Amino acid sequence: MSRLVYMLNGPNLNLLGKRQPHIYGHETLADVERDCRALAAELKLDLVFQQSNREYEIIDWIHEARETACGLVINPAAFTHTSVAVLDALNTFDHPVIEVHISNVHKREEFRHRSFVSLRADGVIAGCGTLGYQLGLRRIAQLLDQAA
Ligand code: CA2
């Protein structure tokens, strides 16, 4: 089986580290990618790391992942709370899915408490800051190793 993991980021996460550091911290998305690439190498995983502000691009990457990847880590950002289309795409993916949120969405506004993506996710990480991405990657590696 492939050791390719897709890590997908939704809208506005390109601004990470540049705005609202009291909520999302000081690390940029480039910092997150660098740290995840280092961890992926350690875990012997290949990594595709993407961000988009467009729903259809996230969906297209999930379709791409269906063909090639053995796991998916996704921070769908605001699409978490709105997108049946992202949920439908994830429901076509046959391997582990870990949903990550930098902030603790449950401590925030009520509209952030509902996640369409959680209906599919095998694990959910929230409120651990950007470390959540690495935790998600470690969980995928663990699930792959358990299945081998
Ligand atoms: O906590 C998370 O990771 C979220 O997925 C982030 C989303 C939010 O809509 C979710 O409810 C929780 C927002 C991403 C926006 O990212 C920014 C980062 C820095 C500055 C401004 C926005």
PDB file of C-alpha atoms and ligand atoms in Angstrom:
ATOM      1  CA  MET A   1       0.000   0.000   0.000  1.00  0.00           C
ATOM      2  CA  SER A   2       1.096   3.602  -0.621  1.00  0.00           C
ATOM      3  CA  ARG A   3       2.406   5.705   2.278  1.00  0.00           C
ATOM      4  CA  LEU A   4       1.038   8.908   0.771  1.00  0.00           C
ATOM      5  CA  VAL A   5      -0.940  11.219   3.064  1.00  0.00           C
ATOM      6  CA  TYR A   6      -2.877  14.268   1.897  1.00  0.00           C
ATOM      7  CA  MET A   7      -2.999  17.224   4.281  1.00  0.00           C
ATOM      8  CA  LEU A   8      -5.666  19.695   3.181  1.00  0.00           C
ATOM      9  CA  ASN A   9      -6.416  23.181   4.488  1.00  0.00           C
ATOM     10  CA  GLY A  10      -9.525  25.228   3.866  1.00  0.00           C
ATOM     11  CA  PRO A  11     -10.310  28.908   3.476  1.00  0.00           C
ATOM     12  CA  ASN A  12      -8.321  31.685   5.125  1.00  0.00           C
ATOM     13  CA  LEU A  13      -5.697  29.346   6.561  1.00  0.00           C
ATOM     14  CA  ASN A  14      -3.200  31.022   4.214  1.00  0.00           C
ATOM     15  CA  LEU A  15      -3.403  33.881   6.763  1.00  0.00           C
ATOM     16  CA  LEU A  16      -2.186  31.708   9.613  1.00  0.00           C
ATOM     17  CA  GLY A  17       0.403  33.536  11.744  1.00  0.00           C
ATOM     18  CA  LYS A  18      -0.446  36.819  10.070  1.00  0.00           C
ATOM     19  CA  ARG A  19      -3.783  37.680  11.756  1.00  0.00           C
ATOM     20  CA  GLN A  20      -5.629  36.733  14.981  1.00  0.00           C
ATOM     21  CA  PRO A  21      -2.595  35.162  16.735  1.00  0.00           C
ATOM     22  CA  HIS A  22      -4.573  35.087  20.005  1.00  0.00           C
ATOM     23  CA  ILE A  23      -6.798  32.431  18.389  1.00  0.00           C
ATOM     24  CA  TYR A  24      -4.534  30.670  15.883  1.00  0.00           C
ATOM     25  CA  GLY A  25      -1.004  31.313  17.187  1.00  0.00           C
ATOM     26  CA  HIS A  26       2.089  32.758  15.540  1.00  0.00           C
ATOM     27  CA  GLU A  27       3.095  29.891  13.237  1.00  0.00           C
ATOM     28  CA  THR A  28       2.448  30.364   9.538  1.00  0.00           C
ATOM     29  CA  LEU A  29       1.070  27.670   7.243  1.00  0.00           C
ATOM     30  CA  ALA A  30       4.571  27.404   5.750  1.00  0.00           C
ATOM     31  CA  ASP A  31       5.886  26.626   9.274  1.00  0.00           C
ATOM     32  CA  VAL A  32       3.196  23.954   9.664  1.00  0.00           C
ATOM     33  CA  GLU A  33       4.119  22.432   6.300  1.00  0.00           C
ATOM     34  CA  ARG A  34       7.845  22.406   7.161  1.00  0.00           C
ATOM     35  CA  ASP A  35       7.241  20.675  10.516  1.00  0.00           C
ATOM     36  CA  CYS A  36       4.835  18.148   8.998  1.00  0.00           C
ATOM     37  CA  ARG A  37       7.275  17.330   6.192  1.00  0.00           C
ATOM     38  CA  ALA A  38       9.998  16.652   8.771  1.00  0.00           C
ATOM     39  CA  LEU A  39       7.659  14.403  10.776  1.00  0.00           C
ATOM     40  CA  ALA A  40       6.414  12.637   7.643  1.00  0.00           C
ATOM     41  CA  ALA A  41      10.016  11.765   6.723  1.00  0.00           C
ATOM     42  CA  GLU A  42      10.527  10.346  10.226  1.00  0.00           C
ATOM     43  CA  LEU A  43       7.323   8.274   9.910  1.00  0.00           C
ATOM     44  CA  LYS A  44       8.260   7.189   6.375  1.00  0.00           C
ATOM     45  CA  LEU A  45       5.195   8.885   4.908  1.00  0.00           C
ATOM     46  CA  ASP A  46       4.988  10.913   1.711  1.00  0.00           C
ATOM     47  CA  LEU A  47       3.053  14.142   2.065  1.00  0.00           C
ATOM     48  CA  VAL A  48       0.924  16.283  -0.219  1.00  0.00           C
ATOM     49  CA  PHE A  49       0.220  19.587   1.544  1.00  0.00           C
ATOM     50  CA  GLN A  50      -2.394  21.967   0.060  1.00  0.00           C
ATOM     51  CA  GLN A  51      -4.483  24.994   0.991  1.00  0.00           C
ATOM     52  CA  SER A  52      -7.330  26.599  -0.901  1.00  0.00           C
ATOM     53  CA  ASN A  53      -9.983  29.216  -0.395  1.00  0.00           C
ATOM     54  CA  ARG A  54     -12.157  27.445  -3.001  1.00  0.00           C
ATOM     55  CA  GLU A  55     -14.444  24.585  -2.027  1.00  0.00           C
ATOM     56  CA  TYR A  56     -14.153  22.833  -5.410  1.00  0.00           C
ATOM     57  CA  GLU A  57     -10.355  22.638  -5.098  1.00  0.00           C
ATOM     58  CA  ILE A  58     -10.616  20.901  -1.731  1.00  0.00           C
ATOM     59  CA  ILE A  59     -13.105  18.463  -3.290  1.00  0.00           C
ATOM     60  CA  ASP A  60     -10.857  17.848  -6.307  1.00  0.00           C
ATOM     61  CA  TRP A  61      -7.900  17.076  -3.998  1.00  0.00           C
ATOM     62  CA  ILE A  62     -10.041  14.612  -2.040  1.00  0.00           C
ATOM     63  CA  HIS A  63     -10.903  12.909  -5.349  1.00  0.00           C
ATOM     64  CA  GLU A  64      -7.196  12.863  -6.230  1.00  0.00           C
ATOM     65  CA  ALA A  65      -6.422  11.371  -2.811  1.00  0.00           C
ATOM     66  CA  ARG A  66      -8.965   8.583  -3.495  1.00  0.00           C
ATOM     67  CA  GLU A  67      -6.716   7.325  -6.287  1.00  0.00           C
ATOM     68  CA  THR A  68      -3.344   7.582  -4.558  1.00  0.00           C
ATOM     69  CA  ALA A  69      -3.400   8.205  -0.815  1.00  0.00           C
ATOM     70  CA  CYS A  70      -3.664   5.965   2.242  1.00  0.00           C
ATOM     71  CA  GLY A  71      -4.746   8.695   4.653  1.00  0.00           C
ATOM     72  CA  LEU A  72      -6.005  12.225   4.864  1.00  0.00           C
ATOM     73  CA  VAL A  73      -5.593  14.984   7.447  1.00  0.00           C
ATOM     74  CA  ILE A  74      -7.956  17.879   6.877  1.00  0.00           C
ATOM     75  CA  ASN A  75      -8.571  21.250   8.477  1.00  0.00           C
ATOM     76  CA  PRO A  76     -11.620  22.251   6.434  1.00  0.00           C
ATOM     77  CA  ALA A  77     -11.749  25.629   8.259  1.00  0.00           C
ATOM     78  CA  ALA A  78     -15.189  27.262   7.768  1.00  0.00           C
ATOM     79  CA  PHE A  79     -16.235  24.490   5.327  1.00  0.00           C
ATOM     80  CA  THR A  80     -16.332  22.245   8.424  1.00  0.00           C
ATOM     81  CA  HIS A  81     -19.562  23.890   9.471  1.00  0.00           C
ATOM     82  CA  THR A  82     -21.186  24.426   6.082  1.00  0.00           C
ATOM     83  CA  SER A  83     -20.123  21.906   3.464  1.00  0.00           C
ATOM     84  CA  VAL A  84     -22.158  18.823   2.666  1.00  0.00           C
ATOM     85  CA  ALA A  85     -20.098  18.697  -0.558  1.00  0.00           C
ATOM     86  CA  VAL A  86     -16.828  18.216   1.361  1.00  0.00           C
ATOM     87  CA  LEU A  87     -18.527  15.561   3.523  1.00  0.00           C
ATOM     88  CA  ASP A  88     -19.817  13.774   0.399  1.00  0.00           C
ATOM     89  CA  ALA A  89     -16.315  13.787  -1.103  1.00  0.00           C
ATOM     90  CA  LEU A  90     -14.786  12.434   2.125  1.00  0.00           C
ATOM     91  CA  ASN A  91     -17.403   9.674   2.155  1.00  0.00           C
ATOM     92  CA  THR A  92     -15.872   8.379  -1.101  1.00  0.00           C
ATOM     93  CA  PHE A  93     -12.412   8.100   0.484  1.00  0.00           C
ATOM     94  CA  ASP A  94     -11.727   4.587   1.787  1.00  0.00           C
ATOM     95  CA  HIS A  95      -8.836   5.263   4.193  1.00  0.00           C
ATOM     96  CA  PRO A  96      -8.394   7.025   7.557  1.00  0.00           C
ATOM     97  CA  VAL A  97      -9.489  10.647   7.821  1.00  0.00           C
ATOM     98  CA  ILE A  98      -8.387  12.877  10.702  1.00  0.00           C
ATOM     99  CA  GLU A  99     -10.084  16.260  11.163  1.00  0.00           C
ATOM    100  CA  VAL A 100      -7.918  18.974  12.724  1.00  0.00           C
ATOM    101  CA  HIS A 101      -8.853  22.343  14.200  1.00  0.00           C
ATOM    102  CA  ILE A 102      -6.217  24.644  15.591  1.00  0.00           C
ATOM    103  CA  SER A 103      -8.643  26.293  18.012  1.00  0.00           C
ATOM    104  CA  ASN A 104     -11.029  24.546  20.365  1.00  0.00           C
ATOM    105  CA  VAL A 105     -14.157  24.993  18.284  1.00  0.00           C
ATOM    106  CA  HIS A 106     -16.308  23.802  21.213  1.00  0.00           C
ATOM    107  CA  LYS A 107     -15.206  26.767  23.315  1.00  0.00           C
ATOM    108  CA  ARG A 108     -16.215  29.188  20.570  1.00  0.00           C
ATOM    109  CA  GLU A 109     -19.474  30.338  18.921  1.00  0.00           C
ATOM    110  CA  GLU A 110     -22.250  27.775  18.713  1.00  0.00           C
ATOM    111  CA  PHE A 111     -22.162  27.626  14.907  1.00  0.00           C
ATOM    112  CA  ARG A 112     -18.635  26.160  15.189  1.00  0.00           C
ATOM    113  CA  HIS A 113     -19.859  23.271  17.344  1.00  0.00           C
ATOM    114  CA  ARG A 114     -21.443  21.482  14.399  1.00  0.00           C
ATOM    115  CA  SER A 115     -19.127  19.713  11.967  1.00  0.00           C
ATOM    116  CA  PHE A 116     -20.340  17.950   8.826  1.00  0.00           C
ATOM    117  CA  VAL A 117     -16.831  16.522   8.433  1.00  0.00           C
ATOM    118  CA  SER A 118     -16.967  14.817  11.854  1.00  0.00           C
ATOM    119  CA  LEU A 119     -19.705  12.543  10.446  1.00  0.00           C
ATOM    120  CA  ARG A 120     -16.909  10.919   8.392  1.00  0.00           C
ATOM    121  CA  ALA A 121     -13.732  11.584  10.364  1.00  0.00           C
ATOM    122  CA  ASP A 122     -12.085   8.670  12.162  1.00  0.00           C
ATOM    123  CA  GLY A 123     -10.538  11.111  14.633  1.00  0.00           C
ATOM    124  CA  VAL A 124     -10.955  14.767  15.555  1.00  0.00           C
ATOM    125  CA  ILE A 125      -8.283  16.994  17.097  1.00  0.00           C
ATOM    126  CA  ALA A 126      -9.226  20.480  18.305  1.00  0.00           C
ATOM    127  CA  GLY A 127      -7.615  23.093  20.496  1.00  0.00           C
ATOM    128  CA  CYS A 128      -4.049  21.761  20.357  1.00  0.00           C
ATOM    129  CA  GLY A 129      -2.809  24.622  18.198  1.00  0.00           C
ATOM    130  CA  THR A 130      -0.809  23.787  15.092  1.00  0.00           C
ATOM    131  CA  LEU A 131       0.591  20.729  16.897  1.00  0.00           C
ATOM    132  CA  GLY A 132      -2.760  19.160  15.980  1.00  0.00           C
ATOM    133  CA  TYR A 133      -1.510  18.635  12.416  1.00  0.00           C
ATOM    134  CA  GLN A 134       1.433  16.558  13.643  1.00  0.00           C
ATOM    135  CA  LEU A 135      -0.850  14.613  15.991  1.00  0.00           C
ATOM    136  CA  GLY A 136      -3.094  13.884  13.008  1.00  0.00           C
ATOM    137  CA  LEU A 137      -0.142  12.624  10.982  1.00  0.00           C
ATOM    138  CA  ARG A 138       1.023  10.405  13.851  1.00  0.00           C
ATOM    139  CA  ARG A 139      -2.463   8.918  14.157  1.00  0.00           C
ATOM    140  CA  ILE A 140      -2.573   8.115  10.435  1.00  0.00           C
ATOM    141  CA  ALA A 141       0.850   6.417  10.725  1.00  0.00           C
ATOM    142  CA  GLN A 142      -0.372   4.403  13.706  1.00  0.00           C
ATOM    143  CA  LEU A 143      -3.520   3.266  11.904  1.00  0.00           C
ATOM    144  CA  LEU A 144      -1.488   2.278   8.824  1.00  0.00           C
ATOM    145  CA  ASP A 145       0.984   0.321  10.927  1.00  0.00           C
ATOM    146  CA  GLN A 146      -1.852  -1.438  12.759  1.00  0.00           C
ATOM    147  CA  ALA A 147      -3.443  -2.425   9.434  1.00  0.00           C
ATOM    148  CA  ALA A 148      -0.154  -3.739   7.941  1.00  0.00           C
TER     149      ALA A 148
HETATM  150  O1  CA2 B   1      -9.602  26.223  14.551  1.00  0.00           O
HETATM  151  C1  CA2 B   1      -9.538  25.938  13.340  1.00  0.00           C
HETATM  152  O2  CA2 B   1      -8.560  25.397  12.837  1.00  0.00           O
HETATM  153  C2  CA2 B   1     -10.674  26.329  12.408  1.00  0.00           C
HETATM  154  O3  CA2 B   1     -10.863  25.277  11.474  1.00  0.00           O
HETATM  155  C3  CA2 B   1     -10.239  27.587  11.703  1.00  0.00           C
HETATM  156  C4  CA2 B   1     -11.310  28.207  10.813  1.00  0.00           C
HETATM  157  C5  CA2 B   1     -12.635  28.339  11.548  1.00  0.00           C
HETATM  158  O4  CA2 B   1     -13.644  28.770  10.641  1.00  0.00           O
HETATM  159  C6  CA2 B   1     -13.060  27.036  12.188  1.00  0.00           C
HETATM  160  O5  CA2 B   1     -14.255  27.262  12.896  1.00  0.00           O
HETATM  161  C7  CA2 B   1     -11.988  26.534  13.137  1.00  0.00           C
HETATM  162  C8  CA2 B   1     -10.880  29.596  10.338  1.00  0.00           C
HETATM  163  C9  CA2 B   1      -9.590  29.596   9.596  1.00  0.00           C
HETATM  164  C10 CA2 B   1      -9.179  31.017   9.429  1.00  0.00           C
HETATM  165  O6  CA2 B   1      -7.813  31.074   9.623  1.00  0.00           O
HETATM  166  C11 CA2 B   1      -7.259  32.268   9.931  1.00  0.00           C
HETATM  167  C12 CA2 B   1      -5.978  32.218  10.390  1.00  0.00           C
HETATM  168  C13 CA2 B   1      -5.352  33.401  10.728  1.00  0.00           C
HETATM  169  C14 CA2 B   1      -6.007  34.596  10.591  1.00  0.00           C
HETATM  170  C15 CA2 B   1      -7.298  34.640  10.124  1.00  0.00           C
HETATM  171  C16 CA2 B   1      -7.926  33.457   9.783  1.00  0.00           C
END
